[in-house]
Short mmCIF file of C-alpha atoms in Angstrom, two decimals:
data_model
loop_
_atom_site.label_atom_id
_atom_site.label_comp_id
_atom_site.label_asym_id
_atom_site.label_seq_id
_atom_site.Cartn_x
_atom_site.Cartn_y
_atom_site.Cartn_z
CA UNK A 435 134.81 127.07 60.75
CA UNK A 436 133.31 125.79 64.01
CA UNK A 437 130.29 127.81 63.61
CA UNK A 438 129.69 126.52 60.08
CA UNK A 439 130.07 122.95 61.36
CA UNK A 440 127.62 123.61 64.24
CA UNK A 441 125.04 125.19 61.88
CA UNK A 442 125.36 122.23 59.43
CA UNK A 443 124.83 119.65 62.15
CA UNK A 444 121.83 121.51 63.50
CA UNK A 445 120.32 121.65 60.04
CA UNK A 446 121.13 118.04 59.26
CA UNK A 447 119.65 116.93 62.62
CA UNK A 448 116.69 119.15 61.90
CA UNK A 449 115.91 117.59 58.56
CA UNK A 450 116.44 113.92 59.28
CA UNK A 451 113.83 113.45 62.00
CA UNK A 452 111.23 115.41 60.00
CA UNK A 453 111.24 112.74 57.41
CA UNK A 454 110.81 110.02 59.99
CA UNK A 455 108.61 111.42 62.48
CA UNK A 456 105.32 112.14 60.55
CA UNK A 457 102.28 113.74 61.86
CA UNK A 458 100.75 112.90 65.27
CA UNK A 459 97.06 113.48 65.71
CA UNK A 460 95.49 114.01 69.14
CA UNK A 461 91.90 113.67 69.99
CA UNK A 462 90.40 112.61 73.31
CA UNK A 463 89.85 108.91 74.13
CA UNK A 464 86.32 108.92 75.32
CA UNK A 465 83.60 111.60 75.72
CA UNK A 466 80.54 111.48 77.81
CA UNK A 467 77.51 113.72 77.09
CA UNK A 468 73.87 114.07 78.04
CA UNK A 469 71.01 113.63 75.55
CA UNK A 470 70.10 116.92 74.01
CA UNK A 471 73.37 118.68 74.92
CA UNK A 472 76.16 119.85 72.64
CA UNK A 473 79.66 118.53 72.62
CA UNK A 474 82.83 119.78 71.10
CA UNK A 475 85.16 117.14 69.77
CA UNK A 476 88.71 118.38 69.71
CA UNK A 477 91.35 117.38 67.19
CA UNK A 478 94.83 118.74 66.93
CA UNK A 479 98.09 117.57 65.56
CA UNK A 480 101.84 117.78 66.01
CA UNK A 481 104.08 118.12 63.09
CA UNK A 482 107.77 119.29 62.73
CA UNK A 483 106.84 121.38 59.65
CA UNK A 484 105.21 124.70 59.70
CA UNK A 485 101.46 124.74 59.38
CA UNK A 486 100.92 124.80 55.62
CA UNK A 487 98.27 126.58 53.74
CA UNK A 488 97.10 123.18 52.35
CA UNK A 489 96.47 121.76 55.80
CA UNK A 490 93.41 119.49 55.76
CA UNK A 491 91.20 117.97 58.48
CA UNK A 492 88.76 115.21 58.10
CA UNK A 493 86.29 113.71 60.49
CA UNK A 494 84.46 110.41 59.88
CA UNK A 495 81.89 108.69 62.01
CA UNK A 496 81.16 105.10 62.63
CA UNK A 497 77.99 104.34 64.45
CA UNK A 498 78.19 101.55 67.15
CA UNK A 499 76.19 99.09 65.29
CA UNK A 500 77.55 99.89 61.74
CA UNK A 501 80.54 98.33 59.99
CA UNK A 502 81.78 101.24 58.01
CA UNK A 503 82.54 104.80 58.72
CA UNK A 504 81.08 107.65 56.83
CA UNK A 505 82.75 110.97 56.26
CA UNK A 506 81.08 113.85 57.99
CA UNK A 507 83.44 116.87 57.80
CA UNK A 508 86.35 117.96 55.64
CA UNK A 509 88.42 121.08 55.73
CA UNK A 510 90.59 121.78 52.66
CA UNK A 511 91.88 124.75 50.72
CA UNK A 512 90.98 127.07 53.52
CA UNK A 513 87.24 126.22 53.65
CA UNK A 514 85.25 123.82 55.89
CA UNK A 515 82.72 121.44 54.36
CA UNK A 516 80.15 120.17 56.83
CA UNK A 517 77.77 117.26 56.62
CA UNK A 518 74.65 118.23 54.64
CA UNK A 519 73.18 114.81 53.78
CA UNK A 520 74.23 112.47 56.53
CA UNK A 521 73.11 111.87 60.18
CA UNK A 522 74.61 115.22 61.32
CA UNK A 523 73.21 117.60 58.86
CA UNK A 524 72.37 120.98 60.37
CA UNK A 525 73.93 119.70 63.61
CA UNK A 526 77.57 120.07 62.84
CA UNK A 527 79.63 123.15 63.06
CA UNK A 528 83.28 123.75 62.65
CA UNK A 529 84.76 125.57 65.64
CA UNK A 530 88.43 124.92 65.04
CA UNK A 531 91.24 127.17 63.92
CA UNK A 532 93.40 125.40 61.30
CA UNK A 533 96.04 128.18 61.63
CA UNK A 534 96.62 126.95 65.11
CA UNK A 535 96.42 123.32 64.20
CA UNK A 536 92.96 122.95 65.76
CA UNK A 537 90.38 121.00 63.80
CA UNK A 538 87.57 120.72 66.37
CA UNK A 539 83.98 120.34 65.60
CA UNK A 540 80.73 120.92 67.52
CA UNK A 541 77.89 118.52 67.55
CA UNK A 542 74.63 119.92 68.68
CA UNK A 543 71.50 118.32 70.09
CA UNK A 544 72.84 114.89 70.73
CA UNK A 545 70.73 111.75 70.71
CA UNK A 546 71.17 108.08 71.57
CA UNK A 547 71.81 107.30 67.96
CA UNK A 548 74.96 109.49 67.96
CA UNK A 549 76.78 106.85 70.08
CA UNK A 550 79.91 105.76 68.14
CA UNK A 551 83.40 106.36 67.16
CA UNK A 552 84.59 109.73 65.60
CA UNK A 553 87.88 109.55 63.73
CA UNK A 554 89.94 112.62 62.92
CA UNK A 555 92.56 112.63 60.23
CA UNK A 556 94.75 115.62 59.63
CA UNK A 557 97.39 116.21 56.92
CA UNK A 558 99.97 118.93 56.88
CA UNK A 559 101.59 118.74 53.47
CA UNK A 560 104.38 117.68 52.95
CA UNK A 561 103.94 115.92 56.30
CA UNK A 562 101.28 113.38 55.58
CA UNK A 563 102.34 110.13 57.05
CA UNK A 564 100.40 109.60 60.31
CA UNK A 565 97.73 107.52 62.06
CA UNK A 566 94.30 108.92 62.44
CA UNK A 567 93.00 109.20 66.02
CA UNK A 568 89.55 108.15 67.31
CA UNK A 569 87.36 109.41 70.10
CA UNK A 570 84.41 107.44 71.46
CA UNK A 571 81.23 109.22 72.15
CA UNK A 572 78.86 107.96 74.88
CA UNK A 573 75.43 109.66 75.25
CA UNK A 574 73.75 109.21 78.61
CA UNK A 575 70.36 110.19 79.97
CA UNK A 576 72.19 111.09 83.29
CA UNK A 577 76.03 111.36 83.52
CA UNK A 578 77.03 108.52 85.85
CA UNK A 579 79.60 109.13 88.64
CA UNK A 580 82.97 107.84 87.60
CA UNK A 581 84.31 104.76 89.02
CA UNK A 582 86.12 105.31 92.27
CA UNK A 583 85.15 108.94 92.88
CA UNK A 584 83.00 108.22 95.85
CA UNK A 585 85.28 105.44 97.05
CA UNK A 586 88.30 107.72 96.86
CA UNK A 587 86.48 110.60 98.55
CA UNK A 588 85.17 108.55 101.42
CA UNK A 589 88.59 107.06 102.15
CA UNK A 590 90.21 110.32 101.80
CA UNK A 591 87.79 112.07 104.14
CA UNK A 592 88.10 109.46 106.91
CA UNK A 593 91.84 109.46 106.76
CA UNK A 594 91.97 113.16 106.63
CA UNK A 595 89.76 113.30 109.68
CA UNK A 596 91.98 110.82 111.50
CA UNK A 597 95.05 112.85 110.63
CA UNK A 598 93.31 116.08 111.92
CA UNK A 599 92.36 114.38 115.15
CA UNK A 600 96.00 113.30 115.64
CA UNK A 601 97.39 116.66 114.83
CA UNK A 602 94.91 118.44 117.15
CA UNK A 603 95.72 116.05 119.93
CA UNK A 604 99.49 116.63 119.67
CA UNK A 605 99.00 120.35 119.33
CA UNK A 606 96.90 120.39 122.54
CA UNK A 607 99.61 118.50 124.30
CA UNK A 608 102.20 120.98 122.88
CA UNK A 609 100.17 123.82 124.22
CA UNK A 610 99.82 122.28 127.61
CA UNK A 611 103.49 121.73 127.78
CA UNK A 612 104.13 125.33 126.79
CA UNK A 613 101.66 126.59 129.47
CA UNK A 614 103.63 124.58 132.04
CA UNK A 615 106.86 126.21 131.08
CA UNK A 616 105.25 129.67 130.97
CA UNK A 617 103.60 129.24 134.40
CA UNK A 618 106.79 128.06 136.05
CA UNK A 619 108.64 131.15 134.58
CA UNK A 620 106.10 133.70 135.78
CA UNK A 621 105.66 131.93 139.17
CA UNK A 622 101.82 132.41 139.14
CA UNK A 623 100.55 128.86 139.57
CA UNK A 624 96.78 129.32 139.67
CA UNK A 625 95.94 131.13 136.50
CA UNK A 626 94.88 129.28 133.31
CA UNK A 627 92.24 126.72 132.54
CA UNK A 628 90.81 124.84 135.50
CA UNK A 629 92.14 121.43 134.49
CA UNK A 630 95.64 122.71 134.05
CA UNK A 631 95.50 124.91 137.06
CA UNK A 632 94.69 122.02 139.40
CA UNK A 633 97.47 119.98 137.89
CA UNK A 634 99.97 122.74 138.10
CA UNK A 635 99.73 122.97 141.82
CA UNK A 636 101.76 119.93 142.21
CA UNK A 637 104.91 121.22 140.59
CA UNK A 638 106.01 124.63 139.77
CA UNK A 639 106.21 127.04 142.55
CA UNK A 640 109.89 126.56 142.15
CA UNK A 641 112.45 128.57 140.28
CA UNK A 642 113.89 127.46 136.92
CA UNK A 643 116.56 124.83 137.27
CA UNK A 644 117.02 121.14 136.98
CA UNK A 645 114.92 119.99 139.92
CA UNK A 646 111.90 121.83 138.71
CA UNK A 647 112.21 120.32 135.22
CA UNK A 648 112.39 116.91 136.69
CA UNK A 649 109.35 117.56 138.83
CA UNK A 650 107.37 119.00 136.05
CA UNK A 651 108.27 116.02 133.87
CA UNK A 652 107.19 113.72 136.55
CA UNK A 653 103.88 115.44 137.10
CA UNK A 654 103.31 115.35 133.31
CA UNK A 655 103.90 111.54 133.29
CA UNK A 656 101.51 111.06 136.22
CA UNK A 657 98.96 113.12 134.30
CA UNK A 658 99.31 110.86 131.29
CA UNK A 659 99.02 107.73 133.28
CA UNK A 660 95.92 108.96 135.22
CA UNK A 661 94.39 109.89 131.86
CA UNK A 662 95.09 106.41 130.51
CA UNK A 663 93.79 104.67 133.55
CA UNK A 664 90.67 106.87 133.57
CA UNK A 665 89.98 105.71 130.02
CA UNK B 573 111.43 81.45 139.86
CA UNK B 574 109.33 78.68 138.42
CA UNK B 575 106.05 80.57 138.74
CA UNK B 576 107.64 83.69 137.31
CA UNK B 577 108.89 81.95 134.12
CA UNK B 578 105.51 80.13 133.91
CA UNK B 579 103.60 83.45 134.17
CA UNK B 580 105.85 85.01 131.57
CA UNK B 581 105.31 82.04 129.26
CA UNK B 582 101.58 82.45 129.77
CA UNK B 583 101.97 86.15 128.97
CA UNK B 584 103.89 85.20 125.77
CA UNK B 585 101.26 82.74 124.74
CA UNK B 586 98.38 85.37 125.46
CA UNK B 587 100.36 87.82 123.35
CA UNK B 588 100.80 85.40 120.58
CA UNK B 589 97.09 84.47 120.72
CA UNK B 590 96.02 87.96 120.48
CA UNK B 591 98.27 88.78 117.62
CA UNK B 592 97.04 85.73 115.77
CA UNK B 593 93.46 86.66 116.26
CA UNK B 594 94.21 90.15 114.91
CA UNK B 595 96.09 88.77 111.95
CA UNK B 596 93.22 86.34 111.27
CA UNK B 597 90.71 89.10 111.24
CA UNK B 598 93.02 91.14 108.93
CA UNK B 599 93.44 88.27 106.41
CA UNK B 600 89.74 87.53 106.37
CA UNK B 601 89.16 91.29 105.58
CA UNK B 602 91.65 91.13 102.82
CA UNK B 603 90.34 87.98 101.18
CA UNK B 604 86.81 89.16 101.52
CA UNK B 605 87.56 92.47 99.77
CA UNK B 606 89.54 91.09 96.93
CA UNK B 607 88.02 87.76 95.96
CA UNK B 608 85.18 88.02 93.38
CA UNK B 609 82.50 85.92 95.20
CA UNK B 610 80.10 88.24 97.08
CA UNK B 611 77.09 87.00 95.14
CA UNK B 612 77.22 83.82 93.00
CA UNK B 613 74.83 82.31 90.64
CA UNK B 614 74.89 79.49 88.15
CA UNK B 615 76.56 81.55 85.44
CA UNK B 616 77.83 84.58 87.09
CA UNK B 617 79.61 85.81 90.07
CA UNK B 618 80.20 89.37 91.19
CA UNK B 619 81.85 91.20 93.97
CA UNK B 620 82.65 94.83 94.84
CA UNK B 621 84.83 95.40 91.82
CA UNK B 622 83.52 93.35 88.87
CA UNK B 623 80.44 91.80 87.53
CA UNK B 624 81.55 88.62 85.84
CA UNK B 625 79.15 86.44 83.89
CA UNK B 626 79.28 83.62 81.30
CA UNK B 627 76.99 84.37 78.48
CA UNK B 628 76.90 82.57 75.13
CA UNK B 629 79.71 84.86 73.95
CA UNK B 630 82.00 83.72 76.72
CA UNK B 631 83.22 84.66 80.09
CA UNK B 632 83.54 88.42 80.51
CA UNK B 633 83.71 90.97 83.26
CA UNK B 634 82.55 94.41 83.43
CA UNK B 635 83.62 96.90 85.94
CA UNK B 636 81.47 98.00 88.78
CA UNK B 637 81.38 101.62 88.19
CA UNK B 638 77.67 102.17 88.40
CA UNK B 639 76.05 103.06 91.56
CA UNK B 640 77.00 105.20 94.53
CA UNK B 641 76.31 102.50 97.07
CA UNK B 642 78.78 99.96 95.73
CA UNK B 643 81.49 102.48 95.87
CA UNK B 644 80.62 103.33 99.43
CA UNK B 645 80.94 99.51 100.22
CA UNK B 646 84.33 99.51 98.47
CA UNK B 647 85.47 102.40 100.52
CA UNK B 648 84.27 100.99 103.87
CA UNK B 649 85.99 97.66 103.16
CA UNK B 650 89.28 99.34 102.24
CA UNK B 651 89.08 101.58 105.25
CA UNK B 652 88.51 98.57 107.56
CA UNK B 653 91.72 96.97 106.16
CA UNK B 654 93.64 100.19 106.61
CA UNK B 655 92.38 100.65 110.17
CA UNK B 656 93.14 97.07 111.08
CA UNK B 657 96.73 97.54 109.83
CA UNK B 658 97.08 100.71 111.74
CA UNK B 659 95.85 98.85 114.81
CA UNK B 660 98.35 96.07 114.50
CA UNK B 661 101.10 98.63 114.04
CA UNK B 662 100.02 100.60 117.01
CA UNK B 663 99.78 97.35 119.14
CA UNK B 664 103.48 96.69 118.57
CA UNK B 665 104.26 100.32 119.18
CA UNK B 666 102.36 100.40 122.48
CA UNK B 667 103.85 97.06 123.47
CA UNK B 668 107.23 98.62 123.75
CA UNK B 669 106.37 102.20 124.90
CA UNK B 670 103.32 101.72 127.19
CA UNK B 671 103.91 102.02 130.87
CA UNK B 672 103.20 99.17 133.28
CA UNK B 673 99.44 98.83 133.98
CA UNK B 674 98.57 100.83 130.86
CA UNK B 675 95.84 99.79 128.58
CA UNK B 676 96.05 99.24 124.79
CA UNK B 677 93.37 101.73 124.36
CA UNK B 678 94.30 103.25 120.95
CA UNK B 679 94.95 99.85 119.46
CA UNK B 680 91.59 98.62 120.63
CA UNK B 681 89.82 101.76 119.25
CA UNK B 682 91.24 101.33 115.85
CA UNK B 683 90.27 97.60 115.71
CA UNK B 684 86.84 98.37 116.88
CA UNK B 685 86.48 101.07 114.23
CA UNK B 686 87.77 98.51 111.55
CA UNK B 687 85.05 96.10 112.70
CA UNK B 688 82.41 98.76 112.62
CA UNK B 689 83.45 99.76 109.03
CA UNK B 690 83.28 96.12 107.78
CA UNK B 691 79.85 95.73 109.49
CA UNK B 692 78.42 98.76 107.87
CA UNK B 693 79.92 97.83 104.58
CA UNK B 694 78.28 94.40 104.78
CA UNK B 695 75.03 95.91 105.79
CA UNK B 696 74.90 98.37 102.99
CA UNK B 697 75.75 95.56 100.52
CA UNK B 698 73.01 93.37 101.91
CA UNK B 699 70.39 96.14 101.68
CA UNK B 700 71.41 97.48 98.27
CA UNK B 701 72.20 94.20 96.53
CA UNK B 702 68.83 93.71 94.85
CA UNK B 703 69.67 96.97 92.91
CA UNK B 704 73.03 95.55 92.09
CA UNK B 705 72.53 91.85 91.16
CA UNK B 706 69.50 89.90 90.07
CA UNK B 707 67.60 88.56 93.05
CA UNK B 708 67.92 84.95 91.84
CA UNK B 709 71.50 84.86 92.92
CA UNK B 710 72.78 83.77 96.28
CA UNK B 711 75.31 85.41 98.53
CA UNK B 712 78.81 84.01 97.95
CA UNK B 713 81.48 83.04 100.44
CA UNK B 714 83.43 86.23 100.32
CA UNK B 715 80.34 88.05 101.61
CA UNK B 716 80.15 85.47 104.50
CA UNK B 717 83.82 86.01 105.26
CA UNK B 718 83.14 89.77 105.63
CA UNK B 719 80.43 88.95 108.22
CA UNK B 720 82.78 86.53 110.04
CA UNK B 721 85.53 89.19 110.07
CA UNK B 722 83.19 91.58 111.88
CA UNK B 723 82.88 89.77 115.17
CA UNK B 724 86.44 88.54 115.05
CA UNK B 725 87.67 92.16 114.74
CA UNK B 726 85.21 93.34 117.43
CA UNK B 727 86.35 90.80 119.93
CA UNK B 728 89.98 91.49 119.16
CA UNK B 729 89.39 95.14 119.65
CA UNK B 730 87.56 94.57 122.94
CA UNK B 731 90.43 92.40 124.13
CA UNK B 732 92.87 95.16 123.49
CA UNK B 733 90.70 97.65 125.36
CA UNK B 734 90.45 95.48 128.43
CA UNK B 735 94.00 94.16 128.34
CA UNK B 736 96.47 95.73 130.68
CA UNK B 737 100.11 95.74 130.10
CA UNK B 738 102.04 93.73 132.68
CA UNK B 739 105.81 93.08 132.86
#
């Protein structure tokens, strides 16, 4: 009884949103390309239904100066139909996979006249209610550096360098402190780097115990102060 | 007793003066970076972030995303603000932790670095601005603020380096 109830609720919940969600189409927002290059405009969709055999994809193009859009590509009944009369004849190729909900097209040999808005509309019967999605194409002679890339990298590099210097400074101090402790344990005061050796002479020819720690701390403080005064 | 309180008052005044100088330099840096008035003309004004102009269509701004140099100027101005902030923070840190007779060296270094950044940013902007805006336009007041902030920050940094902590 409970299982039947659970199954029924799942099925009901499954059906109701299907009728209200519709199909959602995804393309990019903006694409940049160089003159003479090729570009792949991707289009895919999300639908609660299984991909039907009658799935259709349509691409239309509206040039930057024009008022209306013209249709340049249509896929239906399992076959693609590319532009053979319009601005993209012999330059358009279908590279998508409708079975995987991919309706991408490839534009070859771009020119400045190809600047404009490309709209993809997909239908997955019976899921046909949805909004077409558009991608803007911008054709450049030379791809410009995006806003903020250099800014961010300069700021990041300088702050990273600062952080590195701070870390190295504290690491060196940590190493020096460890050498003090090691030297006082082994009772050999003279070995090590020259700077540290000369400063070790003040303190630790003593055994481990509170008085030596105090004296080591005092000599460390004197070291810091003399360094600060020297600066 | 009187002379002691007088000298501690003097110390307090000095401290206050230094902090105000630092804060003034910081505020100038902020305003200069944010306000859109690095170059101004009769119909347009532009700064590090936007190129705004009044054409027959109306007043519209386009973002300043072309050019590598303008981004370098943006980065340098932002870095100078960051370093000035860090310097202020370190000043208060060192005020309470530095030993007697010690120098506010790190604070001064950061403030001097901030002043160097703002100077190089303003210099790069000056040199590269013919590429960026038409030569008929004049430099605006935010640009001048940047140039004023540079010596203020430099002096403030030098004061920190020379200053010795007393009781």
